[in-house]
Coordinates of C-alpha atoms in Angstrom, one line a residue:
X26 CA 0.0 0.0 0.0
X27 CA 2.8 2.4 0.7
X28 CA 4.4 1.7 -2.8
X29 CA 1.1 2.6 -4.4
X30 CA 0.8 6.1 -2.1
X31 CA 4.6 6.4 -2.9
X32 CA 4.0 6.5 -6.8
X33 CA 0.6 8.3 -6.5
X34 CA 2.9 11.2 -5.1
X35 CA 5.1 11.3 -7.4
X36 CA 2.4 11.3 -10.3
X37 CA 0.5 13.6 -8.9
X38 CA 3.6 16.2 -8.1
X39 CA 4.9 15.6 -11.4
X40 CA 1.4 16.1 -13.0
X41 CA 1.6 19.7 -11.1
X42 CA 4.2 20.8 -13.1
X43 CA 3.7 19.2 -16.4
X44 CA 0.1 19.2 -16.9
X45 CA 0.3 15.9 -19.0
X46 CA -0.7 12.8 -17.5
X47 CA 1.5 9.9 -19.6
X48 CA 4.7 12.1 -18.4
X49 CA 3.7 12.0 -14.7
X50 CA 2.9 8.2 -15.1
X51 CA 7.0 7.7 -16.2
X52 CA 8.7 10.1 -13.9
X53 CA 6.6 8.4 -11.1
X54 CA 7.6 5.0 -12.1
X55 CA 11.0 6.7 -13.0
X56 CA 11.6 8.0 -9.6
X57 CA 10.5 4.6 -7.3
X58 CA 12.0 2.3 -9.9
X59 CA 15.6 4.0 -8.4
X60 CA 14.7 2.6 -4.8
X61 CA 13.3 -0.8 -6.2
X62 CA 16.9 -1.0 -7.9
X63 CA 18.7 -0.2 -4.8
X64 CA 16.5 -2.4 -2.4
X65 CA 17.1 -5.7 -5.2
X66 CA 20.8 -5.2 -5.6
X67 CA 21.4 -8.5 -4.1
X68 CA 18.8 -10.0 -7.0
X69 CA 21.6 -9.8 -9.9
X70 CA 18.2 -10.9 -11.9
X71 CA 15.7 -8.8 -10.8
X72 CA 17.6 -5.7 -10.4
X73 CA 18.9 -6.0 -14.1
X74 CA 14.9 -6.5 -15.1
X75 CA 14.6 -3.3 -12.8
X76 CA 17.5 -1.5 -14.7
X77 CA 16.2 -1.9 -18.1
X78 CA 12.4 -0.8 -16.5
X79 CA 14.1 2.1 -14.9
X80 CA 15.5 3.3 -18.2
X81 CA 13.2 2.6 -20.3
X82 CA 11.1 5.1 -17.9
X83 CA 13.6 7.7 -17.6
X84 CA 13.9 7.9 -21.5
X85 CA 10.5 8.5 -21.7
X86 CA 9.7 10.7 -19.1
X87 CA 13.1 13.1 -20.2
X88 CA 11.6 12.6 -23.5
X89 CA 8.6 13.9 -22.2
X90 CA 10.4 16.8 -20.6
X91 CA 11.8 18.1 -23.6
X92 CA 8.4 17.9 -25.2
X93 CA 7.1 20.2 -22.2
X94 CA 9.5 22.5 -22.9
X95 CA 9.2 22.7 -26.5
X96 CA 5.7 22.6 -26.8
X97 CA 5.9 19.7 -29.6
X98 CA 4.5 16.3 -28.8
X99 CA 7.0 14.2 -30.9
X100 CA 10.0 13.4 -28.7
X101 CA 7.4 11.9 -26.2
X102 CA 5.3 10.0 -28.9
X103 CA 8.3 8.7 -30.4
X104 CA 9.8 7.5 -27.4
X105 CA 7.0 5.8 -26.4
X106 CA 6.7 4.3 -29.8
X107 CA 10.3 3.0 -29.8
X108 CA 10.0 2.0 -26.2
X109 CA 9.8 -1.7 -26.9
X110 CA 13.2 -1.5 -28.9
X111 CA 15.2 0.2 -26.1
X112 CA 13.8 -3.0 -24.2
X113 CA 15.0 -5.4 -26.7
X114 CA 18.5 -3.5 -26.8
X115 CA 19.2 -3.6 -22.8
X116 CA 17.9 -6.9 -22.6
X117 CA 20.8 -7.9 -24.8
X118 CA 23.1 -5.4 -22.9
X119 CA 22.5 -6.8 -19.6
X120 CA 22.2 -9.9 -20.5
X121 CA 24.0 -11.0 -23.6
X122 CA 23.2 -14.5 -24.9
X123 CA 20.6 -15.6 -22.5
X124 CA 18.6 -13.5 -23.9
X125 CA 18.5 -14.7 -27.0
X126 CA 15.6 -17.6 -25.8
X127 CA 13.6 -14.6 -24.6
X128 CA 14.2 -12.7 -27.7
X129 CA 13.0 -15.9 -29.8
X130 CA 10.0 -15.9 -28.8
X131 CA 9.5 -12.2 -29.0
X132 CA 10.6 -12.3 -32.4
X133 CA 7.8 -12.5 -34.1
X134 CA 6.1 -9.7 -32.6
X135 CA 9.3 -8.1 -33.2
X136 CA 8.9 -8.9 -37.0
X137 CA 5.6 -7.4 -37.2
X138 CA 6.8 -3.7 -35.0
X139 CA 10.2 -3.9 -38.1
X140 CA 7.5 -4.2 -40.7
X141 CA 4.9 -1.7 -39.2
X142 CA 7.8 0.9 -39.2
X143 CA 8.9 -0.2 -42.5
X144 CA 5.8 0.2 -43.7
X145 CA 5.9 3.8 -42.2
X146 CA 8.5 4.7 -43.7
X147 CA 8.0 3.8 -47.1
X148 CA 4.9 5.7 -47.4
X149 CA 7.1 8.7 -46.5
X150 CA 9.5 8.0 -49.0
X151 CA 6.3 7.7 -51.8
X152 CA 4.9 10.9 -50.5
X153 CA 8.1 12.8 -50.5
X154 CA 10.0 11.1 -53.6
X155 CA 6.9 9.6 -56.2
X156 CA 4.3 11.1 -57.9
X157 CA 2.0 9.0 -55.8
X158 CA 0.2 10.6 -52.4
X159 CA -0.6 7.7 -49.4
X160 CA -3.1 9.3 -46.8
X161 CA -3.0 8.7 -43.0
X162 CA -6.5 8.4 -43.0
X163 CA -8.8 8.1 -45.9
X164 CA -12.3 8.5 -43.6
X165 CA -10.8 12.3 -42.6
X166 CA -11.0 12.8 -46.4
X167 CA -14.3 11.7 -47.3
X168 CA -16.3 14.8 -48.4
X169 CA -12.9 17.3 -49.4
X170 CA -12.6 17.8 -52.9
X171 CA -9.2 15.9 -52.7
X172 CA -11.0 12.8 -51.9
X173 CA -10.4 9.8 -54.2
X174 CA -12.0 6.1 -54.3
X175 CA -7.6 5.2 -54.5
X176 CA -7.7 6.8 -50.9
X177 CA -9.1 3.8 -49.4
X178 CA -5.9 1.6 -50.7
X179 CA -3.6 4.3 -50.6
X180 CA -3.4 4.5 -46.7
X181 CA -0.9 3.0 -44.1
X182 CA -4.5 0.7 -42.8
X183 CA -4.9 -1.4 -46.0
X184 CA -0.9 -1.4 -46.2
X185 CA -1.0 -2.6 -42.3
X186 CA -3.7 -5.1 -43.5
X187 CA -1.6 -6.6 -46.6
X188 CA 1.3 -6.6 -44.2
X189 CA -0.4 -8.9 -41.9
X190 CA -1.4 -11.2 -44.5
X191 CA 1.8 -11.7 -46.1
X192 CA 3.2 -12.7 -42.5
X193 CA 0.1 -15.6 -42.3
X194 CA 1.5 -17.0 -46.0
X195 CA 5.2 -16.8 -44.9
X196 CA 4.5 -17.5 -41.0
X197 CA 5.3 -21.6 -41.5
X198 CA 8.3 -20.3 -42.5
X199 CA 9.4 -17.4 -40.6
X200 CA 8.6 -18.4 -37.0
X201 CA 11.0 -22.1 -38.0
X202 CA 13.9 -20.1 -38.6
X203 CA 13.3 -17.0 -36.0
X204 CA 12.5 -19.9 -33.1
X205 CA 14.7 -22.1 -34.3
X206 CA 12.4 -25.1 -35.1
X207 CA 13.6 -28.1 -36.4
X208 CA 11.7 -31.0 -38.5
X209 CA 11.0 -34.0 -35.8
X210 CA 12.4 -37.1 -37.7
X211 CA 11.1 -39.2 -34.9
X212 CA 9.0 -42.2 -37.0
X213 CA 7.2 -43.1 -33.4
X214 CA 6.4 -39.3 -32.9
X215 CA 4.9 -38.8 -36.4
X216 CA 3.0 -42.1 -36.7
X217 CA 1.4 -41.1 -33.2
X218 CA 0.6 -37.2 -35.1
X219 CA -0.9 -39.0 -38.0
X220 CA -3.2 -40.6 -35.5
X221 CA -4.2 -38.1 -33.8
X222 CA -4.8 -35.8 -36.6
X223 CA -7.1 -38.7 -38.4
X224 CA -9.2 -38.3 -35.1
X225 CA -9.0 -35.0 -34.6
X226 CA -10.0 -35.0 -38.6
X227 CA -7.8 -33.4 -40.1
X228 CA -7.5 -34.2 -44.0
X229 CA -3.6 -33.6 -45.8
X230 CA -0.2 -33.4 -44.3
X231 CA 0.6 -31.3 -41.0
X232 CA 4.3 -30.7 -40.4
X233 CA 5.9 -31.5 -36.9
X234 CA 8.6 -29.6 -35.7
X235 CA 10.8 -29.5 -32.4
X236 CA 12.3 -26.6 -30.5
X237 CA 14.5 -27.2 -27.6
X238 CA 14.2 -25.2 -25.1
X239 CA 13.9 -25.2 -20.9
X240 CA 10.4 -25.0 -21.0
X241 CA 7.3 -27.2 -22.3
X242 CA 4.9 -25.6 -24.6
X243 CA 3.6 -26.2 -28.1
X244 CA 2.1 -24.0 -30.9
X245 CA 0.1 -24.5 -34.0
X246 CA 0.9 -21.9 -36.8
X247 CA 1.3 -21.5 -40.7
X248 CA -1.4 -20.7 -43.5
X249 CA -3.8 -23.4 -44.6
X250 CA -2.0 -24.3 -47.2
X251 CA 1.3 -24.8 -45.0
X252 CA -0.2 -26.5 -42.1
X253 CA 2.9 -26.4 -38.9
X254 CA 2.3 -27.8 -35.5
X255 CA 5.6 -27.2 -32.8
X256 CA 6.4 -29.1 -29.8
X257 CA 9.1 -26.5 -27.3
X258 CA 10.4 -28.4 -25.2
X259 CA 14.0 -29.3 -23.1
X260 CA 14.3 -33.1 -24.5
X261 CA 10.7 -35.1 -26.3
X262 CA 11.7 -38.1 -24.4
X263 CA 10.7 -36.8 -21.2
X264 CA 7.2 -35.9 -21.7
X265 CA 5.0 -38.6 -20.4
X266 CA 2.8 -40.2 -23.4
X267 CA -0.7 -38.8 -22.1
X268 CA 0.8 -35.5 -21.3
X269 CA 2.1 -35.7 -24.9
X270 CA -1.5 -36.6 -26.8
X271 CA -3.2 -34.3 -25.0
X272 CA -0.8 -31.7 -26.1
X273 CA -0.7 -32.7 -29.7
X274 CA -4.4 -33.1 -30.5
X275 CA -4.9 -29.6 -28.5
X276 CA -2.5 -28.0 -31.4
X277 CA -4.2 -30.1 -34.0
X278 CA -7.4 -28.9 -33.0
X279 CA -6.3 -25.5 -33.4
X280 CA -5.0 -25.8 -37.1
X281 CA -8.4 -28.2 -38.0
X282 CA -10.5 -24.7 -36.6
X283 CA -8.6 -22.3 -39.1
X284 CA -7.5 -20.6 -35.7
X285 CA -4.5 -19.2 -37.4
X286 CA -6.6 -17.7 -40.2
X287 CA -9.2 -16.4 -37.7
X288 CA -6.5 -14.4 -35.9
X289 CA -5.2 -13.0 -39.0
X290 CA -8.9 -12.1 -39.8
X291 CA -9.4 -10.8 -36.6
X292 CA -6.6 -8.2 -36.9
X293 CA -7.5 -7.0 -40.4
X294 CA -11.1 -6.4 -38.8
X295 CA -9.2 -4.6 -36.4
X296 CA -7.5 -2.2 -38.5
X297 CA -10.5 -1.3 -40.4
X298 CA -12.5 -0.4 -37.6
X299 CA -9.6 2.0 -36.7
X300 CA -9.8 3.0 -39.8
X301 CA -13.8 4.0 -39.7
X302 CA -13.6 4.7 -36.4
X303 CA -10.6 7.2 -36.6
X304 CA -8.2 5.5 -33.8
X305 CA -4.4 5.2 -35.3
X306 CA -3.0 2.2 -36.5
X307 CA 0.1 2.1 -34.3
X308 CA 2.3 3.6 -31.9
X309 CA 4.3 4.8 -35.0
X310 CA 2.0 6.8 -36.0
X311 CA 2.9 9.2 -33.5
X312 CA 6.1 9.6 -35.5
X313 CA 5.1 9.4 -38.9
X314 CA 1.9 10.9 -39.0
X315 CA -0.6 13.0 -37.4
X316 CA -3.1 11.5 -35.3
X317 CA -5.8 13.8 -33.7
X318 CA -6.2 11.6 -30.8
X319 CA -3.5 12.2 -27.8
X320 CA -1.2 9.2 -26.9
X321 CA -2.4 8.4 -23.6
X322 CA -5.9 8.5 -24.7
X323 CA -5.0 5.9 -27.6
X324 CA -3.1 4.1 -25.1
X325 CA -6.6 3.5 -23.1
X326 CA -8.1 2.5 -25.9
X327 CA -5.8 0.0 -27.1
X328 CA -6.0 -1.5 -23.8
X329 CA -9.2 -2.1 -24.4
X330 CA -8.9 -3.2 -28.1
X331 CA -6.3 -5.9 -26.6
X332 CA -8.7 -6.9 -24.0
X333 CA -11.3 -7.5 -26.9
X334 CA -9.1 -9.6 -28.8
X335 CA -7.6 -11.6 -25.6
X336 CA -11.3 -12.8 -24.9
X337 CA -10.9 -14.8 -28.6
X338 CA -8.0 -15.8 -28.3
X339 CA -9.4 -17.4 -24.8
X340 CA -12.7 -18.5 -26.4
X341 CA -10.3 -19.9 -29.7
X342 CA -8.5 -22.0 -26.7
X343 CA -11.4 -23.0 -25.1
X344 CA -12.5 -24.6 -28.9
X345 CA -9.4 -26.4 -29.2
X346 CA -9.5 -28.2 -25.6
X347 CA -13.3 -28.7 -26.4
X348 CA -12.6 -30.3 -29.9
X349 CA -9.4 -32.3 -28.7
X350 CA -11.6 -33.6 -25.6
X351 CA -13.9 -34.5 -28.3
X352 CA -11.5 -36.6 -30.3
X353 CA -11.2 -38.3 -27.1
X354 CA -7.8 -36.8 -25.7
X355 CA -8.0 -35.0 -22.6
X356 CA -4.8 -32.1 -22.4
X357 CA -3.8 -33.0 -18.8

């Protein structure tokens, strides 16, 4: 309870001064994250977690400074924007190649932030360098003499949406080499997938892949027409068989519900709502574009948006343990 009044403090003095309320939020954090660090110093863990929180904060809320004092929003945007890179970076930093397991599995979320500002940045190079004019957003034009039917391609939403579908066809793919999956050779291992996939009723191949790490977990990914299933795990001889089925028809039952295809749906629904509804695409376009929505107010709403699409994901779960108890495999 005294953390909380500590960091209420803070906000609120902060917020005194600066008037803007995603500032005070950072130098609060800022400010107790330096006595978190000094109270964990004999955590060599936590304290490096703490050290890569505390600057991540401090970059925003100087950031946030200097847009106070100039009276222009952008270094605070874009330092928010960025904010999961400076992460990325210190994580490597402080922890150099033990990272790397943490960074696999970021890695394709990583992939999609590259693309997103590569994306960004080629609409600013078509704008500035080509003939051709891409629009932030084509609903703010409806009704303006400029307006075109082309406006509703030529925006960084459809180029968002296209993005995302290009990373469903090439996700198979991508996600082996950026995890580092291999092909499971095991005859045993695929005989007992074939079965399961028969019962599960799935029709055509499904490839089985193995990624060692220190944890257990599985995945089911790639398009329809590359269908992948993963097993993550330390070593596959030490899962216990049942523990194993249940697992297996669980991912199956994902890839025979299109789940992968209903995500990817999902988000291009997403975006086009945005789109309609005037909410930005990204945290990048507080960079590249001009949003007429403050940050912290589409950083609200995007916690809502992700708490949307985290109840289907969960109901998408719930199907797959639903349709692999079904097939008569229970995921212990």
């Amino acid at each position: 309870m005294s953390d909380l009044i500590a960091i209420g403090f803070f906000f609120f003095l902060i917020l005194f001064f600066s008037k803007d309320f995603l500032t005070s939020i950072m130098g609060a954090f800022s400010i107790y994250l330096w006595i978190g660090i000094f109270e964990l110093k004999d955590y060599p863990i936590l304290n490096k977690i703490l050290i890569i929180s505390l600057v991540t904060y401090n970059v925003i809320f100087i950031a946030g400074l200097l847009s106070l004092y100039l009276n222009d929003p952008i270094f605070l945007n874009t330092s928010f924007a960025f904010s999961f890179w400076i992460i990325l970076i210190l994580g490597f930093v402080l922890f150099g190649r033990k990272y790397i397991v943490v960074w696999r599995f970021m890695s394709p979320e990583y992939l999609t932030l590259f693309l997103y500002v590569i994306a960004w940045l080629g609409v600013i190079f078509i704008n500035q360098y080509t003939p051709l004019t891409f629009v932030g957003n084509p609903i703010q034009r409806i009704g303006s003499k400029d307006f075109t039917f082309l406006d509703f391609f030529m925006n960084i939403y459809f180029i968002l949406i296209i993005i995302n579908w290009i990373i469903y066809f090439i996700s198979g793919f991508i996600l082996d080499k950026l995890l580092g999956i291999k092909r499971v050779k095991d005859e045993e291992l695929l005989k007992l997938v074939d079965r399961i996939k028969n019962d599960i009723g799935i029709k055509g191949k499904v490839k089985v892949g193995f990624g060692n790490y220190p944890i257990l977990n599985a995945m089911a990914y790639g398009s329809l027409i590359d269908k992948r299933i993963a097993i993550i795990a330390e070593n596959l001889n030490e899962i216990p068989e049942d523990e194993l089925k249940g697992i297996l028809a669980h991912e199956l039952a994902h890839t025979k519900g299109k789940h992968t295809l209903i995500l990817t749906l999902i988000t291009s629904v997403d975006l086009i709502v945005r789109m309609f509804l005037g909410i930005p695409a990204t945290f990048y376009d507080y960079t590249f574009g001009d949003p007429q929505i403050p940050m912290i107010v589409f950083i609200f709403l995007n916690l809502g948006i992700y708490l949307i699409l985290f109840i289907f994901v969960r109901i998408l779960e719930g199907k797959a343990d639903l349709k692999a108890k079904k097939a008569g495999y229970a995921k212990e």
